Amino acid sequence: MAFCPKCGKEVADDAKFCTSCGAQMGAAEEVKKEAPKAEETPAAAAAEQVTDKAKELMNTPDMTAEFDAADIGANKVFAILSYIGILWLIPLLAAPNSKFARFHTNQGLVLWIASLIIGVVAIIPILGWIVSIVGGIITFILMILGIINAGSGKAKQLPIIGKYTLIK
């Protein structure tokens, strides 16, 4: 079978014109079916697996509905601060009664502990340096995701580390 070069519809091998759009068919213009599709190549399959894994990691629980809208509006700044290093202490001390700020403070604390562990691993020559570079990039990305979630008023767990609860 061949395909029309104009509209892409399947046409008979001996057709002179496309039955769908009327374009003239010629031997040089025909697109044969034997050419492999991009999605059938091993590289495309691997890319699809990576994309699926990334979507799975990013699909974390969103618990925004459990929080009061007034609490979210009043404590967004504290929630944002909780992702910036040791500044997770500020919402812990300044907004202890805010459920929204506590949620993000917990996320920020776990992220901060993860970055401390990565810093300790960085002491190990070569392997530790590689782990610390990759871990530093991951913690930076998680910090940005947390700031975006907090700034937009969402209580969504961070990928990888969001399931751990240290502050209730």
JSON list of N, CA and C in Angstrom, two decimals, residues 45 50 52 78 92 94 123-124 138 143 146-147 154 162-163 166:
[
{"chain": "A", "resi": 45, "resn": "ALA", "atom": "N", "xyz": [10.73, 4.18, 22.48]},
{"chain": "A", "resi": 45, "resn": "ALA", "atom": "CA", "xyz": [10.15, 3.37, 23.55]},
{"chain": "A", "resi": 45, "resn": "ALA", "atom": "C", "xyz": [10.80, 3.72, 24.89]},
{"chain": "A", "resi": 50, "resn": "VAL", "atom": "N", "xyz": [10.63, 6.76, 30.19]},
{"chain": "A", "resi": 50, "resn": "VAL", "atom": "CA", "xyz": [11.11, 7.83, 31.05]},
{"chain": "A", "resi": 50, "resn": "VAL", "atom": "C", "xyz": [10.00, 8.83, 31.31]},
{"chain": "A", "resi": 52, "resn": "ASP", "atom": "N", "xyz": [6.77, 8.27, 31.22]},
{"chain": "A", "resi": 52, "resn": "ASP", "atom": "CA", "xyz": [5.79, 7.64, 32.10]},
{"chain": "A", "resi": 52, "resn": "ASP", "atom": "C", "xyz": [6.26, 7.64, 33.55]},
{"chain": "A", "resi": 78, "resn": "PHE", "atom": "N", "xyz": [4.50, 32.39, 54.55]},
{"chain": "A", "resi": 78, "resn": "PHE", "atom": "CA", "xyz": [5.17, 31.46, 55.45]},
{"chain": "A", "resi": 78, "resn": "PHE", "atom": "C", "xyz": [5.41, 30.11, 54.77]},
{"chain": "A", "resi": 92, "resn": "LEU", "atom": "N", "xyz": [7.27, 27.69, 61.36]},
{"chain": "A", "resi": 92, "resn": "LEU", "atom": "CA", "xyz": [7.07, 26.83, 62.52]},
{"chain": "A", "resi": 92, "resn": "LEU", "atom": "C", "xyz": [6.84, 27.66, 63.78]},
{"chain": "A", "resi": 94, "resn": "ALA", "atom": "N", "xyz": [6.30, 31.29, 63.71]},
{"chain": "A", "resi": 94, "resn": "ALA", "atom": "CA", "xyz": [5.42, 32.45, 63.51]},
{"chain": "A", "resi": 94, "resn": "ALA", "atom": "C", "xyz": [3.97, 32.06, 63.23]},
{"chain": "A", "resi": 123, "resn": "ILE", "atom": "N", "xyz": [31.33, 14.60, 51.14]},
{"chain": "A", "resi": 123, "resn": "ILE", "atom": "CA", "xyz": [32.68, 14.46, 51.70]},
{"chain": "A", "resi": 123, "resn": "ILE", "atom": "C", "xyz": [33.43, 13.31, 51.03]},
{"chain": "A", "resi": 124, "resn": "ILE", "atom": "N", "xyz": [32.70, 12.30, 50.59]},
{"chain": "A", "resi": 124, "resn": "ILE", "atom": "CA", "xyz": [33.31, 11.12, 49.96]},
{"chain": "A", "resi": 124, "resn": "ILE", "atom": "C", "xyz": [33.86, 11.52, 48.59]},
{"chain": "A", "resi": 138, "resn": "ILE", "atom": "N", "xyz": [18.42, 17.77, 42.21]},
{"chain": "A", "resi": 138, "resn": "ILE", "atom": "CA", "xyz": [17.09, 17.26, 42.56]},
{"chain": "A", "resi": 138, "resn": "ILE", "atom": "C", "xyz": [16.47, 18.08, 43.69]},
{"chain": "A", "resi": 143, "resn": "MET", "atom": "N", "xyz": [12.70, 22.15, 45.62]},
{"chain": "A", "resi": 143, "resn": "MET", "atom": "CA", "xyz": [12.48, 23.43, 46.28]},
{"chain": "A", "resi": 143, "resn": "MET", "atom": "C", "xyz": [11.62, 24.35, 45.40]},
{"chain": "A", "resi": 146, "resn": "GLY", "atom": "N", "xyz": [8.05, 23.10, 45.40]},
{"chain": "A", "resi": 146, "resn": "GLY", "atom": "CA", "xyz": [7.40, 23.44, 46.67]},
{"chain": "A", "resi": 146, "resn": "GLY", "atom": "C", "xyz": [7.01, 24.91, 46.73]},
{"chain": "A", "resi": 147, "resn": "ILE", "atom": "N", "xyz": [7.89, 25.79, 46.27]},
{"chain": "A", "resi": 147, "resn": "ILE", "atom": "CA", "xyz": [7.59, 27.22, 46.26]},
{"chain": "A", "resi": 147, "resn": "ILE", "atom": "C", "xyz": [6.42, 27.51, 45.33]},
{"chain": "A", "resi": 154, "resn": "LYS", "atom": "N", "xyz": [-1.59, 25.63, 46.90]},
{"chain": "A", "resi": 154, "resn": "LYS", "atom": "CA", "xyz": [-1.83, 24.19, 46.85]},
{"chain": "A", "resi": 154, "resn": "LYS", "atom": "C", "xyz": [-1.09, 23.48, 47.99]},
{"chain": "A", "resi": 162, "resn": "GLY", "atom": "N", "xyz": [7.84, 13.77, 49.70]},
{"chain": "A", "resi": 162, "resn": "GLY", "atom": "CA", "xyz": [6.61, 14.33, 50.25]},
{"chain": "A", "resi": 162, "resn": "GLY", "atom": "C", "xyz": [5.84, 13.42, 51.17]},
{"chain": "A", "resi": 163, "resn": "LYS", "atom": "N", "xyz": [6.06, 12.14, 51.08]},
{"chain": "A", "resi": 163, "resn": "LYS", "atom": "CA", "xyz": [5.29, 11.19, 51.88]},
{"chain": "A", "resi": 163, "resn": "LYS", "atom": "C", "xyz": [5.75, 11.12, 53.34]},
{"chain": "A", "resi": 166, "resn": "LEU", "atom": "N", "xyz": [7.21, 14.68, 59.48]},
{"chain": "A", "resi": 166, "resn": "LEU", "atom": "CA", "xyz": [7.97, 14.90, 60.71]},
{"chain": "A", "resi": 166, "resn": "LEU", "atom": "C", "xyz": [7.22, 15.87, 61.63]}
]
